[in-house]
């Protein structure tokens, strides 16, 4: 299988470029799902390609990467949304057994195929927005069986849609009712049984922990990371979302690919990310939906050259928003990112957050042929506009998809 894209305007997001220069009048040659040649149209190869697409000058970016989602779950939390509008805080709802645990009940009751069907509907909104790679977390099962069911459902999406899925085990998302007041025992169960079973079933790329007063403390977080590392899995954290427990620093020191949310991260934490090459993943959807006021330390992250990713955090409780370009807009309006930082956040830096920086997130020879072709004049339009249909088509695994 080979594909030749002609008359393209490339926005490569190559990390060596200081800004997103566009390169007009280019071709991109693809073979066996990899980019094999890029160059000016004057040097366009004439060899036989199974398919040639004239892009008519359209802008091409790397396929967008949504590097933090909870896409697989059943039920919804519209009632809780109403409750919060009457003034009940997220933490109070969680303590009353609502919040994450209400989604746990609905997800446990759903079959694997129901979970796939629900996730596919949500996924179609993301792919229509140019997403070609998605990270999906478990965390609404909280038993070995139900966590594995969620991960299998996440993996299955690759069979039903043109998408690459990176799976993350988030068994340490909340203390399940069976272990109420016994979080340490639950953590032992996660480390000794759930992680090894997920590894044996080849269902997991990374392990995540919700390190927070309504989640797990530092010692528990460390134990889960140690278990993950002993199986050579990647680690990442939901850290410093509602308070500063030091989870980001712990995660970075242990080699985390990313720490996510981080509204309450301080300079010491930022320095730890810089020192260990950990990506700061910003989740403006949750910030917006919970009407948070504490902004993530964007200027400090810039000063210390910490790569910033942006993701939807799509989930029923804090970010039921299935649009990654909407997150680019929110990253700019709420967090004052530049449109270029926002685009890096959903391409090269998002790839790094998933440990995929050597194959995805940039348009480069040798990289995977996962691309998004746009009906726009300037890349800043991706962050500037909301709700307008801008995608022309996606290239996934070297093949064109008209979503
Ligand atoms: O990323 N912070 C914890 N996890 C999710 C929320 C999950 C939920 O409320 O269902 C988050 O915001
Ligand atoms: Fe999340």
Coordinates of C-alpha atoms and ligand atoms in Angstrom, one line a residue:
X1 CA 0.0 0.0 0.0
X2 CA 1.4 3.4 -1.0
X3 CA -0.1 6.8 -1.0
X4 CA 1.1 10.1 -2.5
X5 CA -0.2 13.4 -1.2
X6 CA 0.5 16.3 -3.6
X7 CA 0.1 20.1 -3.3
X8 CA 0.0 20.1 0.5
X9 CA 0.9 22.9 2.9
X10 CA 2.7 21.1 5.7
X11 CA 2.6 22.2 9.4
X12 CA 5.2 19.6 10.6
X13 CA 5.3 20.4 14.4
X14 CA 8.9 19.3 14.1
X15 CA 10.3 20.0 17.6
X16 CA 13.4 21.6 16.1
X17 CA 11.4 24.4 14.6
X18 CA 11.0 27.4 16.8
X19 CA 7.5 28.1 15.5
X20 CA 5.0 26.4 13.3
X21 CA 6.2 27.5 9.9
X22 CA 4.0 26.4 7.1
X23 CA 5.7 24.8 4.1
X24 CA 3.5 25.3 1.0
X25 CA 3.7 23.3 -2.3
X26 CA 4.9 20.1 -0.8
X27 CA 4.4 16.4 -1.4
X28 CA 4.3 13.6 1.2
X29 CA 5.0 10.0 0.2
X30 CA 3.7 7.2 2.3
X31 CA 4.6 3.5 2.2
X32 CA 3.5 0.7 4.5
X33 CA 1.8 3.3 6.9
X34 CA 5.0 5.3 7.3
X35 CA 6.1 8.7 5.9
X36 CA 9.0 7.9 3.5
X37 CA 9.6 11.2 1.7
X38 CA 8.7 14.8 2.0
X39 CA 9.7 17.6 -0.3
X40 CA 8.8 20.4 -2.7
X41 CA 6.4 19.7 -5.5
X42 CA 9.1 20.4 -8.1
X43 CA 10.8 17.2 -6.8
X44 CA 7.6 15.1 -6.5
X45 CA 8.3 11.5 -7.2
X46 CA 6.8 10.1 -10.4
X47 CA 7.0 6.4 -9.4
X48 CA 3.8 4.4 -9.2
X49 CA 1.7 4.9 -6.1
X50 CA -1.5 2.9 -5.4
X51 CA -3.3 6.1 -4.6
X52 CA -2.5 9.8 -5.4
X53 CA -4.5 12.6 -3.6
X54 CA -4.3 16.2 -4.8
X55 CA -4.7 18.2 -1.6
X56 CA -5.2 21.4 -3.5
X57 CA -3.0 23.4 -1.2
X58 CA -4.7 22.3 2.0
X59 CA -3.0 22.5 5.3
X60 CA -1.8 19.2 6.8
X61 CA -0.9 18.7 10.5
X62 CA 0.1 15.6 12.3
X63 CA -3.1 13.7 13.3
X64 CA -4.3 15.1 16.6
X65 CA -3.5 13.1 19.8
X66 CA -5.9 13.2 22.7
X67 CA -3.5 12.0 25.4
X68 CA -5.9 11.9 28.5
X69 CA -9.4 10.5 28.3
X70 CA -11.9 8.3 30.2
X71 CA -13.8 7.5 27.1
X72 CA -15.1 4.1 28.2
X73 CA -17.9 4.2 30.8
X74 CA -21.7 3.7 31.1
X75 CA -24.3 6.1 32.3
X76 CA -24.1 9.8 32.7
X77 CA -23.9 12.3 35.5
X78 CA -26.4 15.0 34.4
X79 CA -28.2 14.8 37.8
X80 CA -24.9 15.5 39.6
X81 CA -24.4 18.5 37.2
X82 CA -27.8 19.8 38.4
X83 CA -26.7 19.3 42.0
X84 CA -23.5 21.2 41.5
X85 CA -25.5 24.0 40.0
X86 CA -27.4 24.4 43.2
X87 CA -24.0 24.8 45.0
X88 CA -23.0 21.3 46.1
X89 CA -19.2 20.9 45.5
X90 CA -17.6 18.0 43.5
X91 CA -15.7 16.8 46.6
X92 CA -19.0 16.7 48.7
X93 CA -20.8 14.7 46.0
X94 CA -17.8 12.3 45.9
X95 CA -17.8 11.8 49.7
X96 CA -21.6 11.1 49.5
X97 CA -20.9 8.1 47.3
X98 CA -21.8 10.0 44.1
X99 CA -19.3 11.2 41.6
X100 CA -16.8 8.6 40.3
X101 CA -18.6 5.8 42.3
X102 CA -21.9 6.4 40.5
X103 CA -20.2 5.8 37.2
X104 CA -18.5 2.8 38.7
X105 CA -22.0 1.2 39.4
X106 CA -23.2 1.9 35.8
X107 CA -20.0 0.6 34.3
X108 CA -19.9 -2.6 36.3
X109 CA -23.5 -3.3 35.2
X110 CA -22.6 -2.8 31.5
X111 CA -21.4 -5.5 29.2
X112 CA -18.1 -5.2 27.3
X113 CA -20.0 -4.8 24.0
X114 CA -22.3 -2.1 25.5
X115 CA -19.2 -0.2 26.6
X116 CA -17.7 -0.5 23.1
X117 CA -20.9 0.9 21.5
X118 CA -21.1 3.8 23.9
X119 CA -17.4 4.7 23.5
X120 CA -17.7 4.5 19.7
X121 CA -20.3 7.2 19.6
X122 CA -18.1 9.5 21.7
X123 CA -15.1 8.6 19.6
X124 CA -16.8 9.6 16.4
X125 CA -17.0 13.2 17.7
X126 CA -13.2 13.2 18.4
X127 CA -12.2 11.7 15.1
X128 CA -14.4 14.3 13.3
X129 CA -12.1 16.8 15.0
X130 CA -8.9 15.3 13.5
X131 CA -7.9 12.9 16.3
X132 CA -6.0 9.8 15.1
X133 CA -4.5 8.7 18.5
X134 CA -6.3 8.5 21.8
X135 CA -5.3 7.5 25.3
X136 CA -8.1 5.7 27.2
X137 CA -8.1 5.0 31.0
X138 CA -9.9 2.4 33.0
X139 CA -10.9 3.4 36.5
X140 CA -14.7 2.9 36.6
X141 CA -14.5 -0.9 37.2
X142 CA -12.3 -1.1 40.4
X143 CA -12.4 -4.9 40.4
X144 CA -9.9 -7.0 38.4
X145 CA -12.7 -8.2 36.2
X146 CA -14.3 -4.8 35.5
X147 CA -11.0 -3.0 35.0
X148 CA -9.9 -5.6 32.4
X149 CA -13.4 -5.4 30.8
X150 CA -12.8 -1.6 30.4
X151 CA -9.4 -2.0 28.9
X152 CA -10.6 -4.7 26.5
X153 CA -13.4 -2.4 25.4
X154 CA -10.9 0.4 24.8
X155 CA -8.6 -1.8 22.8
X156 CA -11.5 -3.1 20.7
X157 CA -12.2 0.4 19.4
X158 CA -9.2 -0.1 17.0
X159 CA -11.2 -2.9 15.3
X160 CA -14.3 -0.7 14.8
X161 CA -12.8 2.7 14.0
X162 CA -9.6 4.2 12.3
X163 CA -7.8 5.1 15.5
X164 CA -4.8 4.1 17.6
X165 CA -5.6 3.5 21.2
X166 CA -3.1 3.8 24.1
X167 CA -4.5 2.1 27.2
X168 CA -3.9 3.2 30.8
X169 CA -4.8 1.3 33.9
X170 CA -6.4 3.7 36.4
X171 CA -7.5 1.1 39.0
X172 CA -6.3 3.7 41.6
X173 CA -9.0 6.2 40.7
X174 CA -11.2 5.8 43.8
X175 CA -11.6 3.5 46.8
X176 CA -14.3 1.0 45.8
X177 CA -17.2 0.3 48.2
X178 CA -15.9 -3.2 48.9
X179 CA -12.7 -1.6 50.4
X180 CA -14.4 1.4 52.1
X181 CA -12.1 2.7 54.9
X182 CA -9.4 0.2 53.7
X183 CA -7.6 2.0 50.9
X184 CA -4.3 0.4 51.7
X185 CA -5.7 -3.1 51.2
X186 CA -7.3 -1.9 47.9
X187 CA -3.9 -0.6 46.8
X188 CA -2.3 -4.0 47.6
X189 CA -5.0 -5.6 45.5
X190 CA -4.2 -3.2 42.6
X191 CA -0.4 -3.8 42.9
X192 CA -0.5 -7.6 43.5
X193 CA -3.4 -8.7 41.3
X194 CA -4.9 -6.1 38.9
X195 CA -1.6 -4.8 37.5
X196 CA -0.1 -8.3 36.9
X197 CA -3.4 -9.5 35.3
X198 CA -3.6 -6.5 33.0
X199 CA 0.1 -7.1 31.9
X200 CA -0.5 -10.8 31.4
X201 CA -3.5 -10.0 29.2
X202 CA -1.4 -7.4 27.2
X203 CA -4.0 -4.8 27.8
X204 CA -2.0 -2.0 29.3
X205 CA 0.6 0.6 28.2
X206 CA 0.7 2.8 31.3
X207 CA -0.6 3.1 34.9
X208 CA -2.2 6.2 36.4
X209 CA -3.2 7.2 40.0
X210 CA -5.6 9.8 41.2
X211 CA -3.3 11.4 43.9
X212 CA -5.6 13.7 45.8
X213 CA -7.3 14.0 49.2
X214 CA -10.4 12.3 47.6
X215 CA -8.2 9.8 45.8
X216 CA -4.9 8.3 47.1
X217 CA -2.1 9.6 49.2
X218 CA 1.6 9.8 48.3
X219 CA 2.6 6.5 49.8
X220 CA -0.2 4.7 48.1
X221 CA 0.6 6.5 44.8
X222 CA 4.3 5.4 45.2
X223 CA 3.3 1.8 45.8
X224 CA 1.3 1.7 42.6
X225 CA 4.0 3.3 40.5
X226 CA 6.6 0.9 41.9
X227 CA 4.4 -2.1 40.9
X228 CA 3.9 -0.6 37.4
X229 CA 7.6 0.0 36.9
X230 CA 8.4 -3.5 38.0
X231 CA 6.4 -4.6 35.0
X232 CA 8.1 -2.1 32.7
X233 CA 4.9 -0.1 32.2
X234 CA 4.8 3.7 31.8
X235 CA 3.5 5.8 34.7
X236 CA 1.5 9.0 34.8
X237 CA -0.6 10.8 37.4
X238 CA -3.7 12.8 38.1
X239 CA -1.9 15.2 40.4
X240 CA -2.3 18.6 42.0
X241 CA -5.8 19.0 40.6
X242 CA -7.6 20.2 43.7
X243 CA -4.7 20.6 46.2
X244 CA -0.9 20.3 46.3
X245 CA 0.1 16.9 47.7
X246 CA 3.4 16.6 45.9
X247 CA 2.2 13.9 43.5
X248 CA 3.7 15.5 40.4
X249 CA 7.2 15.7 41.9
X250 CA 6.9 12.1 43.1
X251 CA 5.7 11.0 39.6
X252 CA 8.4 12.9 37.8
X253 CA 11.2 11.6 40.0
X254 CA 10.0 8.1 39.3
X255 CA 10.1 8.7 35.5
X256 CA 6.4 9.6 34.7
X257 CA 5.8 10.5 31.0
X258 CA 3.2 13.1 32.1
X259 CA 1.5 14.6 35.1
X260 CA -2.0 15.8 34.4
X261 CA -4.3 18.7 35.6
X262 CA -1.6 20.3 37.9
X263 CA -3.5 23.5 38.7
X264 CA -1.9 23.6 42.2
X265 CA 1.7 22.7 41.0
X266 CA 4.3 25.0 42.6
X267 CA 7.8 26.0 41.3
X268 CA 9.5 23.1 43.0
X269 CA 7.2 20.7 41.2
X270 CA 7.7 22.5 37.9
X271 CA 11.5 22.2 38.4
X272 CA 11.1 18.4 39.0
X273 CA 9.2 18.1 35.7
X274 CA 11.9 20.0 33.9
X275 CA 14.6 17.9 35.4
X276 CA 13.0 14.6 34.5
X277 CA 11.6 15.4 31.1
X278 CA 8.0 14.9 32.3
X279 CA 5.2 16.5 30.2
X280 CA 2.7 18.8 31.9
X281 CA -0.8 17.8 30.6
X282 CA -3.3 20.7 30.9
X283 CA -7.0 19.8 31.0
X284 CA -8.9 23.0 30.6
X285 CA -12.2 21.1 30.1
X286 CA -12.2 20.0 33.8
X287 CA -11.0 23.4 34.9
X288 CA -14.0 25.0 33.0
X289 CA -16.6 22.4 34.0
X290 CA -15.7 22.6 37.7
X291 CA -15.5 26.4 37.5
X292 CA -12.0 26.2 39.1
X293 CA -10.2 29.5 39.7
X294 CA -6.6 28.2 40.4
X295 CA -4.8 28.5 37.1
X296 CA -2.0 26.0 36.3
X297 CA 1.5 27.7 36.5
X298 CA 1.8 28.3 32.7
X299 CA 4.5 31.0 33.0
X300 CA 6.7 28.8 35.3
X301 CA 6.2 25.9 32.9
X302 CA 7.3 28.1 30.0
X303 CA 10.3 29.5 32.0
X304 CA 11.5 26.0 32.7
X305 CA 10.8 24.7 29.2
X306 CA 8.4 22.0 30.3
X307 CA 6.5 20.6 27.4
X308 CA 2.8 21.3 27.8
X309 CA 0.2 18.9 26.3
X310 CA -3.5 19.5 26.1
X311 CA -6.3 16.9 26.3
X312 CA -10.0 16.6 26.6
X313 CA -10.0 14.5 29.9
X314 CA -13.4 13.3 28.4
X315 CA -15.3 11.8 31.3
X316 CA -18.9 12.0 32.7
X317 CA -18.0 13.9 35.9
X318 CA -15.7 16.8 35.1
X319 CA -15.3 17.1 31.4
X320 CA -18.1 15.7 29.2
X321 CA -16.7 17.6 26.2
X322 CA -15.8 15.6 23.1
X323 CA -13.8 18.1 21.2
X324 CA -10.0 18.4 21.2
X325 CA -10.0 21.6 19.2
X326 CA -12.4 23.1 21.8
X327 CA -9.7 22.3 24.3
X328 CA -7.2 24.2 22.1
X329 CA -9.6 27.1 22.3
X330 CA -10.0 26.8 26.1
X331 CA -6.2 26.4 26.5
X332 CA -5.9 29.8 24.8
X333 CA -8.8 31.6 26.3
X334 CA -8.6 30.2 29.9
X335 CA -4.9 29.5 30.3
X336 CA -3.5 32.1 27.8
X337 CA -1.6 29.6 25.7
X338 CA -0.7 30.8 22.2
X339 CA -2.5 29.0 19.4
X340 CA 0.9 27.5 18.5
X341 CA 1.4 26.2 22.0
X342 CA -2.1 24.7 21.8
X343 CA -1.2 22.9 18.6
X344 CA 2.0 21.6 20.0
X345 CA -0.1 20.4 23.0
X346 CA -2.2 18.1 20.8
X347 CA 0.6 16.9 18.5
X348 CA 4.3 16.6 19.5
X349 CA 3.9 17.2 23.2
X350 CA 0.8 14.9 23.5
X351 CA 2.9 12.2 21.7
X352 CA 5.6 12.6 24.3
X353 CA 3.0 12.4 27.1
X354 CA 2.3 8.9 25.8
X355 CA 5.9 7.9 25.1
X356 CA 5.2 8.0 21.4
X357 CA 7.4 10.9 20.5
X358 CA 9.6 8.9 18.1
X359 CA 6.7 7.8 15.9
X360 CA 3.8 10.2 16.2
X361 CA 2.9 13.9 16.7
X362 CA 5.2 15.3 13.9
X363 CA 5.3 15.1 10.1
X364 CA 8.7 13.6 9.6
X365 CA 10.3 10.9 7.4
X366 CA 10.1 7.6 9.3
X367 CA 7.1 8.7 11.4
X368 CA 3.7 7.0 11.3
X369 CA 1.5 8.3 8.4
X370 CA -1.2 9.6 10.7
X371 CA -2.2 13.0 9.5
X372 CA -5.1 15.5 9.5
X373 CA -6.0 17.5 6.4
X374 CA -7.8 20.8 7.0
X375 CA -10.0 23.3 5.2
X376 CA -8.3 26.3 6.9
X377 CA -5.9 29.0 5.8
X378 CA -3.8 29.3 8.9
X379 CA -3.1 26.8 11.7
X380 CA -4.2 29.3 14.4
X381 CA -7.8 28.7 13.1
X382 CA -7.8 25.4 14.9
X383 CA -7.7 27.1 18.3
X384 CA -9.6 30.2 17.2
X385 CA -12.8 28.8 15.9
X386 CA -15.3 26.6 17.9
X387 CA -17.8 24.2 16.3
X388 CA -17.1 25.0 12.7
X389 CA -16.4 21.9 10.6
X390 CA -12.7 22.4 9.5
X391 CA -11.5 18.8 8.9
X392 CA -11.2 17.7 5.3
X393 CA -10.1 14.1 6.1
X394 CA -7.7 12.1 8.2
X395 CA -4.9 9.7 7.1
X396 CA -4.7 6.8 9.6
X397 CA -2.1 4.0 9.2
X398 CA -1.4 5.4 5.7
X399 CA -5.0 5.3 4.5
X400 CA -7.4 8.1 3.9
X401 CA -10.6 8.2 6.0
X402 CA -13.4 10.6 5.2
X403 CA -15.2 10.7 8.6
Ligands
LIG1 O1 -9.7 13.6 35.4 N1 -9.8 13.4 38.8 C1 -10.2 12.3 38.6 N2 -10.7 11.8 37.5 C2 -11.4 12.5 36.5 C3 -12.8 12.7 36.9 C4 -13.5 11.4 36.9 C5 -15.0 11.6 37.3 O2 -15.4 12.5 38.0 O3 -15.7 10.6 36.8 C6 -10.7 13.7 36.0 O4 -11.2 14.9 36.3
LIG2 FE1 -8.8 12.5 34.1

